[in-house]
Tab-separated table of N, CA, C and O in Angstrom:
chain	number	residue	atom	x	y	z
B	1	MET	N	121.655	59.690	80.324
B	1	MET	CA	120.670	60.301	81.190
B	1	MET	C	119.462	59.388	81.405
B	1	MET	O	118.886	59.378	82.472
B	2	THR	N	119.124	58.598	80.397
B	2	THR	CA	117.986	57.702	80.508
B	2	THR	C	118.223	56.666	81.604
B	2	THR	O	117.318	56.358	82.372
B	3	MET	N	119.431	56.116	81.669
B	3	MET	CA	119.750	55.126	82.694
B	3	MET	C	119.649	55.751	84.083
B	3	MET	O	119.163	55.115	85.022
B	4	PHE	N	120.078	56.985	84.226
B	4	PHE	CA	119.986	57.682	85.504
B	4	PHE	C	118.528	57.845	85.919
B	4	PHE	O	118.181	57.619	87.075
B	5	ARG	N	117.662	58.210	84.998
B	5	ARG	CA	116.239	58.381	85.311
B	5	ARG	C	115.620	57.039	85.716
B	5	ARG	O	114.819	56.976	86.644
B	6	PHE	N	115.990	55.984	84.994
B	6	PHE	CA	115.470	54.662	85.314
B	6	PHE	C	115.910	54.235	86.717
B	6	PHE	O	115.107	53.772	87.517
B	7	ALA	N	117.187	54.424	87.000
B	7	ALA	CA	117.715	54.049	88.311
B	7	ALA	C	117.059	54.880	89.415
B	7	ALA	O	116.727	54.354	90.480
B	8	SER	N	116.858	56.159	89.152
B	8	SER	CA	116.214	57.023	90.145
B	8	SER	C	114.778	56.588	90.400
B	8	SER	O	114.328	56.543	91.550
B	9	ALA	N	114.056	56.260	89.330
B	9	ALA	CA	112.666	55.810	89.476
B	9	ALA	C	112.604	54.492	90.236
B	9	ALA	O	111.734	54.293	91.087
B	10	LEU	N	113.527	53.591	89.941
B	10	LEU	CA	113.568	52.307	90.621
B	10	LEU	C	113.865	52.482	92.112
B	10	LEU	O	113.228	51.869	92.964
B	11	LEU	N	114.801	53.324	92.435
B	11	LEU	CA	115.148	53.597	93.824
B	11	LEU	C	113.974	54.226	94.571
B	11	LEU	O	113.666	53.851	95.697
B	12	PHE	N	113.297	55.159	93.917
B	12	PHE	CA	112.138	55.806	94.533
B	12	PHE	C	111.032	54.789	94.798
B	12	PHE	O	110.434	54.775	95.877
B	13	ALA	N	110.763	53.915	93.830
B	13	ALA	CA	109.719	52.904	93.996
B	13	ALA	C	110.059	51.954	95.149
B	13	ALA	O	109.192	51.578	95.933
B	14	ALA	N	111.321	51.569	95.239
B	14	ALA	CA	111.741	50.679	96.324
B	14	ALA	C	111.587	51.367	97.676
B	14	ALA	O	111.107	50.771	98.641
B	15	ALA	N	111.977	52.618	97.759
B	15	ALA	CA	111.874	53.358	99.021
B	15	ALA	C	110.420	53.564	99.414
B	15	ALA	O	110.073	53.503	100.592
B	16	ALA	N	109.561	53.777	98.436
B	16	ALA	CA	108.145	53.995	98.729
B	16	ALA	C	107.480	52.734	99.258
B	16	ALA	O	106.514	52.804	100.014
B	17	SER	N	107.987	51.569	98.883
B	17	SER	CA	107.367	50.317	99.337
B	17	SER	C	107.860	49.887	100.718
B	17	SER	O	107.281	48.987	101.319
B	18	LEU	N	108.913	50.472	101.237
B	18	LEU	CA	109.446	50.074	102.537
B	18	LEU	C	108.441	50.206	103.675
B	18	LEU	O	108.345	49.291	104.492
B	19	PRO	N	107.671	51.292	103.764
B	19	PRO	CA	106.697	51.357	104.855
B	19	PRO	C	105.668	50.231	104.799
B	19	PRO	O	105.268	49.712	105.832
B	20	ALA	N	105.247	49.826	103.612
B	20	ALA	CA	104.290	48.731	103.490
B	20	ALA	C	104.908	47.433	104.006
B	20	ALA	O	104.244	46.649	104.682
B	21	TRP	N	106.183	47.174	103.671
B	21	TRP	CA	106.873	45.985	104.165
B	21	TRP	C	106.965	46.032	105.683
B	21	TRP	O	106.738	45.038	106.344
B	22	ALA	N	107.292	47.193	106.209
B	22	ALA	CA	107.443	47.327	107.660
B	22	ALA	C	106.120	47.062	108.366
B	22	ALA	O	106.090	46.361	109.384
B	23	ASP	N	105.027	47.593	107.835
B	23	ASP	CA	103.719	47.375	108.448
B	23	ASP	C	103.333	45.905	108.396
B	23	ASP	O	102.872	45.345	109.390
B	24	ALA	N	103.524	45.271	107.239
B	24	ALA	CA	103.176	43.851	107.103
B	24	ALA	C	104.035	43.006	108.039
B	24	ALA	O	103.537	42.068	108.665
B	25	PHE	N	105.302	43.335	108.139
B	25	PHE	CA	106.185	42.568	109.020
B	25	PHE	C	105.764	42.733	110.478
B	25	PHE	O	105.628	41.746	111.204
B	26	ASP	N	105.534	43.961	110.894
B	26	ASP	CA	105.118	44.209	112.278
B	26	ASP	C	103.803	43.509	112.597
B	26	ASP	O	103.651	42.915	113.669
B	27	ASP	N	102.850	43.566	111.665
B	27	ASP	CA	101.571	42.897	111.876
B	27	ASP	C	101.756	41.377	111.915
B	27	ASP	O	101.105	40.691	112.699
B	28	GLY	N	102.627	40.863	111.065
B	28	GLY	CA	102.906	39.427	111.053
B	28	GLY	C	103.539	38.956	112.345
B	28	GLY	O	103.180	37.902	112.880
B	29	VAL	N	104.481	39.721	112.855
B	29	VAL	CA	105.127	39.371	114.125
B	29	VAL	C	104.117	39.443	115.269
B	29	VAL	O	104.100	38.575	116.147
B	30	ALA	N	103.251	40.447	115.241
B	30	ALA	CA	102.220	40.548	116.281
B	30	ALA	C	101.295	39.340	116.237
B	30	ALA	O	100.934	38.781	117.284
B	31	ALA	N	100.922	38.910	115.035
B	31	ALA	CA	100.071	37.721	114.900
B	31	ALA	C	100.801	36.484	115.413
B	31	ALA	O	100.216	35.646	116.110
B	32	TYR	N	102.071	36.366	115.086
B	32	TYR	CA	102.877	35.230	115.556
B	32	TYR	C	102.909	35.193	117.084
B	32	TYR	O	102.724	34.141	117.697
B	33	ARG	N	103.128	36.330	117.682
B	33	ARG	CA	103.256	36.392	119.148
B	33	ARG	C	101.947	36.099	119.869
B	33	ARG	O	101.958	35.692	121.036
B	34	THR	N	100.825	36.324	119.185
B	34	THR	CA	99.528	35.997	119.785
B	34	THR	C	99.053	34.621	119.339
B	34	THR	O	97.893	34.263	119.534
B	35	GLU	N	99.968	33.858	118.737
B	35	GLU	CA	99.723	32.492	118.278
B	35	GLU	C	98.665	32.402	117.191
B	35	GLU	O	98.003	31.381	117.028
B	36	SER	N	98.512	33.474	116.412
B	36	SER	CA	97.638	33.474	115.230
B	36	SER	C	98.514	33.148	114.029
B	36	SER	O	98.792	33.990	113.180
B	37	TYR	N	98.948	31.891	113.979
B	37	TYR	CA	99.964	31.497	113.010
B	37	TYR	C	99.483	31.559	111.564
B	37	TYR	O	100.258	31.887	110.674
B	38	GLU	N	98.203	31.264	111.320
B	38	GLU	CA	97.685	31.349	109.956
B	38	GLU	C	97.762	32.787	109.450
B	38	GLU	O	98.166	33.039	108.320
B	39	LYS	N	97.360	33.727	110.288
B	39	LYS	CA	97.429	35.140	109.915
B	39	LYS	C	98.882	35.567	109.729
B	39	LYS	O	99.214	36.306	108.798
B	40	ALA	N	99.745	35.096	110.614
B	40	ALA	CA	101.171	35.424	110.502
B	40	ALA	C	101.728	34.949	109.167
B	40	ALA	O	102.474	35.676	108.505
B	41	LEU	N	101.347	33.749	108.751
B	41	LEU	CA	101.831	33.229	107.471
B	41	LEU	C	101.330	34.058	106.304
B	41	LEU	O	102.087	34.344	105.365
B	42	VAL	N	100.071	34.461	106.352
B	42	VAL	CA	99.515	35.285	105.273
B	42	VAL	C	100.303	36.587	105.144
B	42	VAL	O	100.580	37.051	104.035
B	43	LEU	N	100.690	37.160	106.252
B	43	LEU	CA	101.410	38.430	106.239
B	43	LEU	C	102.898	38.270	105.955
B	43	LEU	O	103.503	39.094	105.258
B	44	LEU	N	103.497	37.223	106.501
B	44	LEU	CA	104.947	37.076	106.409
B	44	LEU	C	105.434	36.322	105.176
B	44	LEU	O	106.553	36.559	104.716
B	45	MET	N	104.628	35.419	104.645
B	45	MET	CA	105.078	34.605	103.516
B	45	MET	C	105.477	35.440	102.296
B	45	MET	O	106.539	35.204	101.717
B	46	PRO	N	104.674	36.431	101.873
B	46	PRO	CA	105.112	37.237	100.722
B	46	PRO	C	106.432	37.965	100.976
B	46	PRO	O	107.263	38.095	100.077
B	47	LEU	N	106.625	38.408	102.196
B	47	LEU	CA	107.880	39.075	102.539
B	47	LEU	C	109.035	38.081	102.497
B	47	LEU	O	110.110	38.379	101.970
B	48	ALA	N	108.808	36.893	103.062
B	48	ALA	CA	109.841	35.860	103.071
B	48	ALA	C	110.221	35.474	101.643
B	48	ALA	O	111.405	35.346	101.318
B	49	GLU	N	109.218	35.303	100.798
B	49	GLU	CA	109.487	34.954	99.400
B	49	GLU	C	110.206	36.083	98.664
B	49	GLU	O	110.913	35.834	97.696
B	50	GLY	N	110.022	37.308	99.144
B	50	GLY	CA	110.687	38.462	98.541
B	50	GLY	C	112.090	38.693	99.079
B	50	GLY	O	112.753	39.646	98.684
B	51	GLY	N	112.531	37.845	100.016
B	51	GLY	CA	113.893	37.949	100.511
B	51	GLY	C	114.059	38.602	101.871
B	51	GLY	O	115.186	38.825	102.319
B	52	HIS	N	112.966	38.912	102.546
B	52	HIS	CA	113.034	39.535	103.880
B	52	HIS	C	113.516	38.480	104.867
B	52	HIS	O	112.799	37.525	105.201
B	53	ILE	N	114.728	38.630	105.354
B	53	ILE	CA	115.373	37.597	106.166
B	53	ILE	C	114.634	37.330	107.472
B	53	ILE	O	114.442	36.175	107.857
B	54	GLN	N	114.216	38.358	108.165
B	54	GLN	CA	113.520	38.136	109.434
B	54	GLN	C	112.185	37.435	109.214
B	54	GLN	O	111.802	36.571	109.999
B	55	ALA	N	111.483	37.782	108.146
B	55	ALA	CA	110.227	37.096	107.825
B	55	ALA	C	110.505	35.629	107.523
B	55	ALA	O	109.733	34.743	107.914
B	56	GLN	N	111.607	35.352	106.837
B	56	GLN	CA	111.982	33.968	106.540
B	56	GLN	C	112.196	33.176	107.826
B	56	GLN	O	111.804	32.001	107.917
B	57	LEU	N	112.785	33.799	108.814
B	57	LEU	CA	113.019	33.117	110.096
B	57	LEU	C	111.709	32.754	110.785
B	57	LEU	O	111.555	31.652	111.307
B	58	PHE	N	110.756	33.684	110.791
B	58	PHE	CA	109.467	33.406	111.419
B	58	PHE	C	108.715	32.322	110.658
B	58	PHE	O	108.160	31.404	111.265
B	59	VAL	N	108.693	32.405	109.333
B	59	VAL	CA	108.013	31.392	108.526
B	59	VAL	C	108.684	30.033	108.731
B	59	VAL	O	108.007	29.013	108.892
B	60	GLY	N	109.999	30.025	108.749
B	60	GLY	CA	110.725	28.783	108.979
B	60	GLY	C	110.383	28.160	110.312
B	60	GLY	O	110.198	26.944	110.417
B	61	ASP	N	110.275	28.986	111.340
B	61	ASP	CA	109.928	28.470	112.666
B	61	ASP	C	108.520	27.891	112.675
B	61	ASP	O	108.282	26.840	113.279
B	62	ILE	N	107.595	28.555	112.006
B	62	ILE	CA	106.216	28.063	111.957
B	62	ILE	C	106.180	26.674	111.335
B	62	ILE	O	105.538	25.765	111.864
B	63	TYR	N	106.898	26.499	110.228
B	63	TYR	CA	106.900	25.182	109.574
B	63	TYR	C	107.744	24.152	110.320
B	63	TYR	O	107.400	22.976	110.359
B	64	LYS	N	108.829	24.587	110.921
B	64	LYS	CA	109.689	23.654	111.665
B	64	LYS	C	108.960	23.065	112.863
B	64	LYS	O	109.057	21.881	113.147
B	65	GLU	N	108.223	23.915	113.561
B	65	GLU	CA	107.527	23.493	114.777
B	65	GLU	C	106.098	23.024	114.518
B	65	GLU	O	105.421	22.578	115.442
B	66	GLY	N	105.594	23.183	113.279
B	66	GLY	CA	104.227	22.787	112.973
B	66	GLY	C	103.198	23.640	113.692
B	66	GLY	O	102.195	23.146	114.191
B	67	LYS	N	103.441	24.926	113.732
B	67	LYS	CA	102.538	25.850	114.422
B	67	LYS	C	101.424	26.285	113.464
B	67	LYS	O	101.593	27.180	112.653
B	68	GLY	N	100.270	25.620	113.578
B	68	GLY	CA	99.141	25.953	112.728
B	68	GLY	C	99.196	25.353	111.339
B	68	GLY	O	98.294	25.529	110.543
B	69	VAL	N	100.265	24.653	111.035
B	69	VAL	CA	100.447	23.982	109.747
B	69	VAL	C	101.066	22.615	110.027
B	69	VAL	O	101.544	22.350	111.127
B	70	ALA	N	101.068	21.790	109.003
B	70	ALA	CA	101.754	20.509	109.155
B	70	ALA	C	103.252	20.758	109.278
B	70	ALA	O	103.802	21.584	108.549
B	71	GLU	N	103.883	20.083	110.211
B	71	GLU	CA	105.329	20.216	110.385
B	71	GLU	C	106.016	19.814	109.084
B	71	GLU	O	105.730	18.754	108.529
B	72	ASP	N	106.897	20.677	108.583
B	72	ASP	CA	107.539	20.411	107.290
B	72	ASP	C	108.963	20.958	107.301
B	72	ASP	O	109.188	22.126	106.969
B	73	PRO	N	109.933	20.118	107.686
B	73	PRO	CA	111.325	20.579	107.739
B	73	PRO	C	111.856	21.057	106.384
B	73	PRO	O	112.692	21.944	106.332
B	74	ALA	N	111.351	20.487	105.300
B	74	ALA	CA	111.831	20.886	103.962
B	74	ALA	C	111.433	22.328	103.674
B	74	ALA	O	112.229	23.101	103.119
B	75	VAL	N	110.226	22.709	104.035
B	75	VAL	CA	109.782	24.095	103.817
B	75	VAL	C	110.481	25.011	104.800
B	75	VAL	O	110.879	26.127	104.457
B	76	ALA	N	110.640	24.538	106.030
B	76	ALA	CA	111.291	25.349	107.061
B	76	ALA	C	112.699	25.689	106.633
B	76	ALA	O	113.189	26.770	106.825
């Protein structure tokens, strides 16, 4: 029963954080589209590092193209 409670708590915590990820992602994409690349990186980088695939694509593009940062194919 203890494992079930732990798994339930973990699932609940993950589900509760989804709206925060969605807001940060949406705000990051909006910043990207208005060419506010520094702001986009601040919002998208934590998501990208956490495994958010779409955020990784935006961060990769910023570094690949050198948008507001030094062009860095290795980071991209």
